[in-house]
Short mmCIF file of C-alpha atoms and ligand atoms in Angstrom, two decimals:
data_model
loop_
_atom_site.label_atom_id
_atom_site.label_comp_id
_atom_site.label_asym_id
_atom_site.label_seq_id
_atom_site.Cartn_x
_atom_site.Cartn_y
_atom_site.Cartn_z
CA UNK A 1 -9.99 0.39 7.41
CA UNK A 2 -6.47 1.54 7.84
CA UNK A 3 -5.32 2.59 4.62
CA UNK A 4 -6.98 3.66 1.28
CA UNK A 5 -4.94 4.27 -1.93
CA UNK A 6 -7.74 5.11 -4.26
CA UNK A 7 -9.19 8.56 -4.30
CA UNK A 8 -9.57 11.45 -6.87
CA UNK A 9 -9.96 15.32 -6.70
CA UNK A 10 -11.67 18.00 -8.62
CA UNK A 11 -8.75 17.79 -11.29
CA UNK A 12 -10.10 14.80 -13.45
CA UNK A 13 -13.23 16.79 -13.94
CA UNK A 14 -15.93 14.19 -12.96
CA UNK A 15 -14.59 14.43 -8.98
CA UNK A 16 -15.55 17.09 -6.49
CA UNK A 17 -13.14 18.49 -3.55
CA UNK A 18 -10.02 19.57 -3.22
CA UNK A 19 -7.21 17.76 -1.79
CA UNK A 20 -7.37 19.34 1.46
CA UNK A 21 -10.91 18.34 1.69
CA UNK A 22 -10.26 14.49 1.26
CA UNK A 23 -7.37 14.52 4.07
CA UNK A 24 -9.82 16.00 6.50
CA UNK A 25 -12.48 13.34 5.55
CA UNK A 26 -9.81 10.48 5.77
CA UNK A 27 -8.97 11.56 9.16
CA UNK A 28 -12.65 11.97 10.21
CA UNK A 29 -12.97 8.51 9.59
CA UNK A 30 -9.85 7.30 11.07
CA UNK A 31 -7.53 6.34 8.28
CA UNK A 32 -3.87 6.06 8.89
CA UNK A 33 -3.10 6.17 5.13
CA UNK A 34 -4.38 8.31 2.37
CA UNK A 35 -3.05 7.80 -0.93
CA UNK A 36 -4.34 10.18 -3.91
CA UNK A 37 -4.60 8.66 -7.36
CA UNK A 38 -6.50 10.97 -9.41
CA UNK A 39 -6.93 10.14 -13.23
CA UNK A 40 -3.69 10.50 -14.88
CA UNK A 41 -3.39 12.91 -17.94
CA UNK A 42 -2.16 11.17 -21.23
CA UNK A 43 0.17 12.09 -23.86
CA UNK A 44 -2.32 11.76 -26.89
CA UNK A 45 -1.31 12.88 -30.42
CA UNK A 46 -2.29 16.51 -31.71
CA UNK A 47 -2.60 17.97 -28.29
CA UNK A 48 -5.86 16.10 -27.46
CA UNK A 49 -6.86 16.48 -23.85
CA UNK A 50 -9.49 14.15 -22.30
CA UNK A 51 -12.59 16.00 -20.70
CA UNK A 52 -12.64 13.68 -17.87
CA UNK A 53 -9.17 12.90 -16.70
CA UNK A 54 -6.43 15.30 -15.39
CA UNK A 55 -4.78 17.77 -18.00
CA UNK A 56 -1.20 17.55 -18.55
CA UNK A 57 -0.89 21.36 -17.34
CA UNK A 58 -2.41 20.23 -14.10
CA UNK A 59 0.09 17.71 -13.39
CA UNK A 60 2.56 19.95 -11.57
CA UNK A 61 0.00 21.75 -9.31
CA UNK A 62 -1.32 18.21 -8.56
CA UNK A 63 1.81 16.96 -6.89
CA UNK A 64 3.13 20.33 -5.40
CA UNK A 65 -0.49 20.17 -3.68
CA UNK A 66 -0.36 16.93 -2.24
CA UNK A 67 3.30 16.91 -1.05
CA UNK A 68 2.48 20.36 0.46
CA UNK A 69 -0.34 18.68 2.63
CA UNK A 70 1.66 15.77 3.16
CA UNK A 71 3.96 18.05 5.23
CA UNK A 72 1.27 19.67 6.85
CA UNK A 73 -0.44 16.83 8.28
CA UNK A 74 2.60 14.82 9.14
CA UNK A 75 1.62 12.98 12.40
CA UNK A 76 -1.94 13.30 11.49
CA UNK A 77 -2.23 11.09 8.68
CA UNK A 78 0.55 9.73 6.06
CA UNK A 79 -0.33 11.04 2.73
CA UNK A 80 1.18 9.43 -0.63
CA UNK A 81 0.87 11.03 -4.29
CA UNK A 82 -0.03 8.42 -7.05
CA UNK A 83 -2.33 8.33 -10.14
CA UNK A 84 -4.60 5.59 -11.47
CA UNK A 85 -3.91 5.25 -15.07
CA UNK A 86 -5.26 3.35 -18.25
CA UNK A 87 -3.36 1.18 -20.54
CA UNK A 88 -3.17 2.53 -23.55
CA UNK A 89 -0.55 0.58 -25.44
CA UNK A 90 -0.11 3.23 -28.22
CA UNK A 91 0.58 5.99 -25.91
CA UNK A 92 2.00 4.24 -22.61
CA UNK A 93 5.54 4.66 -23.23
CA UNK A 94 5.00 8.59 -23.94
CA UNK A 95 3.00 8.94 -21.05
CA UNK A 96 5.19 7.05 -18.64
CA UNK A 97 7.94 9.33 -19.98
CA UNK A 98 6.13 12.46 -19.25
CA UNK A 99 5.11 11.09 -15.75
CA UNK A 100 8.86 10.40 -14.70
CA UNK A 101 9.35 14.01 -14.24
CA UNK A 102 7.17 14.04 -11.19
CA UNK A 103 7.30 12.63 -7.98
CA UNK A 104 4.80 9.90 -8.49
CA UNK A 105 5.17 7.31 -6.02
CA UNK A 106 2.71 4.59 -7.48
CA UNK A 107 0.14 3.89 -10.33
CA UNK A 108 -3.04 2.00 -9.83
CA UNK A 109 -4.31 0.13 -13.05
CA UNK A 110 -7.73 1.10 -13.84
CA UNK A 111 -9.11 0.36 -17.43
CA UNK A 112 -12.15 2.10 -17.94
CA UNK A 113 -11.58 2.73 -21.78
CA UNK A 114 -10.69 0.22 -24.68
CA UNK A 115 -8.12 0.45 -26.58
CA UNK A 116 -8.27 4.36 -25.90
CA UNK A 117 -10.88 7.04 -25.96
CA UNK A 118 -9.74 8.47 -29.32
CA UNK A 119 -9.33 5.68 -31.37
CA UNK A 120 -12.52 3.90 -33.70
CA UNK A 121 -13.00 0.51 -32.18
CA UNK A 122 -12.90 1.98 -28.45
CA UNK A 123 -15.44 0.85 -26.22
CA UNK A 124 -16.18 1.34 -22.32
CA UNK A 125 -15.87 -1.76 -20.62
CA UNK A 126 -18.63 -0.84 -18.01
CA UNK A 127 -21.25 -1.12 -20.50
CA UNK A 128 -22.89 -4.46 -20.64
CA UNK A 129 -22.20 -6.71 -23.36
CA UNK A 130 -22.57 -10.10 -24.38
CA UNK A 131 -19.95 -10.22 -26.91
CA UNK A 132 -17.04 -12.39 -25.46
CA UNK A 133 -14.61 -10.81 -27.84
CA UNK A 134 -14.84 -7.53 -25.72
CA UNK A 135 -14.35 -9.62 -22.94
CA UNK A 136 -11.34 -11.34 -24.34
CA UNK A 137 -9.86 -8.07 -25.39
CA UNK A 138 -10.34 -6.41 -21.90
CA UNK A 139 -8.62 -9.45 -20.20
CA UNK A 140 -5.63 -9.30 -22.85
CA UNK A 141 -5.28 -5.58 -22.28
CA UNK A 142 -4.96 -5.69 -18.67
CA UNK A 143 -2.86 -8.68 -18.56
CA UNK A 144 -0.56 -7.23 -20.98
CA UNK A 145 -0.31 -4.04 -18.87
CA UNK A 146 0.33 -6.03 -15.64
CA UNK A 147 3.19 -8.07 -17.34
CA UNK A 148 4.69 -4.60 -18.58
CA UNK A 149 4.65 -2.27 -16.05
CA UNK A 150 4.84 -2.50 -12.20
CA UNK A 151 1.53 -1.03 -10.55
CA UNK A 152 0.34 -0.72 -6.83
CA UNK A 153 -2.63 -2.63 -7.82
CA UNK A 154 -5.61 -3.73 -10.29
CA UNK A 155 -8.41 -1.23 -9.45
CA UNK A 156 -11.92 -2.89 -10.09
CA UNK A 157 -10.85 -5.91 -12.10
CA UNK A 158 -14.52 -6.89 -12.77
CA UNK A 159 -15.50 -3.98 -14.52
CA UNK A 160 -15.96 -5.50 -18.00
CA UNK A 161 -19.75 -5.86 -17.61
CA UNK A 162 -20.31 -9.45 -19.40
CA UNK A 163 -23.91 -10.64 -19.55
CA UNK A 164 -23.17 -13.44 -21.90
CA UNK A 165 -22.39 -17.34 -20.95
CA UNK A 166 -21.30 -18.25 -17.63
CA UNK A 167 -18.36 -20.18 -18.83
CA UNK A 168 -16.90 -17.64 -20.71
CA UNK A 169 -17.16 -15.25 -17.92
CA UNK A 170 -15.39 -18.00 -15.68
CA UNK A 171 -12.63 -18.99 -18.55
CA UNK A 172 -11.72 -15.29 -19.30
CA UNK A 173 -11.78 -13.78 -15.73
CA UNK A 174 -10.02 -16.61 -14.37
CA UNK A 175 -7.13 -16.24 -16.73
CA UNK A 176 -7.04 -12.31 -15.62
CA UNK A 177 -6.91 -13.66 -12.01
CA UNK A 178 -3.90 -15.89 -12.63
CA UNK A 179 -1.98 -13.22 -14.44
CA UNK A 180 -2.57 -11.06 -11.67
CA UNK A 181 -1.40 -13.45 -9.22
CA UNK A 182 1.87 -14.33 -11.07
CA UNK A 183 2.63 -10.51 -11.25
CA UNK A 184 1.92 -10.54 -7.45
CA UNK A 185 -0.60 -7.72 -8.05
CA UNK A 186 -3.66 -7.49 -5.82
CA UNK A 187 -6.99 -6.94 -6.99
CA UNK A 188 -9.56 -4.27 -5.79
CA UNK A 189 -12.83 -4.54 -4.34
CA UNK A 190 -14.30 -1.12 -5.29
CA UNK A 191 -16.45 0.90 -2.99
CA UNK A 192 -17.32 3.29 -5.59
CA UNK A 193 -18.81 0.41 -7.34
CA UNK A 194 -20.88 -0.33 -4.51
CA UNK A 195 -21.90 2.87 -3.15
CA UNK A 196 -23.34 4.02 -6.81
CA UNK A 197 -24.89 0.46 -7.46
CA UNK A 198 -22.65 -0.46 -10.50
CA UNK A 199 -22.20 -3.87 -12.15
CA UNK A 200 -19.29 -4.39 -9.86
CA UNK A 201 -17.97 -5.45 -7.57
CA UNK A 202 -19.20 -8.85 -9.24
CA UNK A 203 -19.84 -11.99 -7.13
CA UNK A 204 -18.81 -14.39 -9.82
CA UNK A 205 -15.29 -12.49 -10.10
CA UNK A 206 -14.97 -12.67 -6.43
CA UNK A 207 -15.67 -16.31 -5.92
CA UNK A 208 -12.91 -16.87 -8.81
CA UNK A 209 -10.49 -14.58 -7.11
CA UNK A 210 -11.14 -16.76 -3.67
CA UNK A 211 -10.32 -19.59 -5.42
CA UNK A 212 -7.35 -18.44 -7.35
CA UNK A 213 -5.87 -17.26 -4.06
CA UNK A 214 -5.62 -13.44 -5.44
CA UNK A 215 -4.40 -11.01 -2.72
CA UNK A 216 -7.22 -8.38 -2.23
CA UNK A 217 -7.70 -4.78 -1.43
CA UNK A 218 -10.33 -2.75 -0.70
CA UNK A 219 -10.28 0.98 -2.56
CA UNK A 220 -12.95 3.46 -1.78
CA UNK A 221 -11.97 5.26 -5.32
CA UNK A 222 -13.77 8.34 -3.59
CA UNK A 223 -14.79 11.17 -6.23
CA UNK A 224 -16.01 13.01 -3.25
CA UNK A 225 -15.10 13.75 0.05
CA UNK A 226 -18.43 12.73 1.48
CA UNK A 227 -17.89 9.27 -0.36
CA UNK A 228 -14.80 8.96 1.86
CA UNK A 229 -16.88 8.98 4.91
CA UNK A 230 -19.44 6.40 3.59
CA UNK A 231 -18.85 3.30 6.18
CA UNK A 232 -21.65 1.59 5.15
CA UNK A 233 -20.29 0.72 1.81
CA UNK A 234 -16.99 -0.43 3.36
CA UNK A 235 -18.60 -2.87 5.32
CA UNK A 236 -20.32 -3.88 2.38
CA UNK A 237 -16.74 -4.39 0.60
CA UNK A 238 -16.17 -6.88 3.86
CA UNK A 239 -19.21 -8.72 3.32
CA UNK A 240 -18.73 -9.47 -0.15
CA UNK A 241 -15.13 -10.72 0.14
CA UNK A 242 -16.50 -12.74 3.36
CA UNK A 243 -19.37 -14.47 1.01
CA UNK A 244 -16.78 -15.09 -1.36
CA UNK A 245 -14.60 -17.10 0.83
CA UNK A 246 -11.58 -14.64 0.92
CA UNK A 247 -10.25 -14.75 4.17
CA UNK A 248 -9.35 -11.29 6.07
CA UNK A 249 -5.65 -12.31 5.87
CA UNK A 250 -5.81 -11.87 2.31
CA UNK A 251 -7.21 -8.38 2.37
CA UNK A 252 -4.59 -5.80 2.39
CA UNK A 253 -4.72 -2.50 4.44
CA UNK A 254 -7.54 -3.48 6.93
CA UNK A 255 -5.35 -3.77 9.84
ZN1 LIG B 301 -13.34 8.73 -11.94
ZN1 LIG B 302 -10.49 5.85 -9.53
#
């Protein structure tokens, strides 16, 4: 694997390891490009701070640290500074305005929480559900985000853990794949999901993405430096792509 743009750090409060430890691990396994994409801070009302995201006040230090490592490791590995962000329609504009003051090179869209974590009606798409309204809400929200903002790619598109009717799964996820393709946005086979045996990557989704001709990226989604070294999980991601019928030339960043 040549490039990984999906890595977290201790700053999001649910990952471990300093930026330097991730850089050292990435060099050790032979990456040429390492992108940091820790969980973005959000401009919530009333000064609310999420307990599992970077705090707003940590943002300056995060970018300063990554950019200084970029200089230090120049010639050994190419380092990029980005963020993984949720699409919270109510706070998106304010959050982007806040981030505009920082040298953020890219945003990865990762929708772990619907509609946002402080509002009634919010839910976690990763929890199993047979409620088609949740699947619909997830696909519509992610689609709106892709059409509204330019992202590097869509992380774990298959996160919504739908246990209901296969026809509904096909209908809504096919819609998501078509929107991603129309927006020219790659979809990610997520290695963290493989390494921690989550419901994603979901073969049902990857068969649809293969049929729809989506561009694909493999993302480590490292939450520890050790996870960066998990070559076995990376090979499984390639096997999933192959089983789904996704040809290697449609997978970005592998050579
Ligand atoms: Zn995380
Ligand atoms: Zn992530």
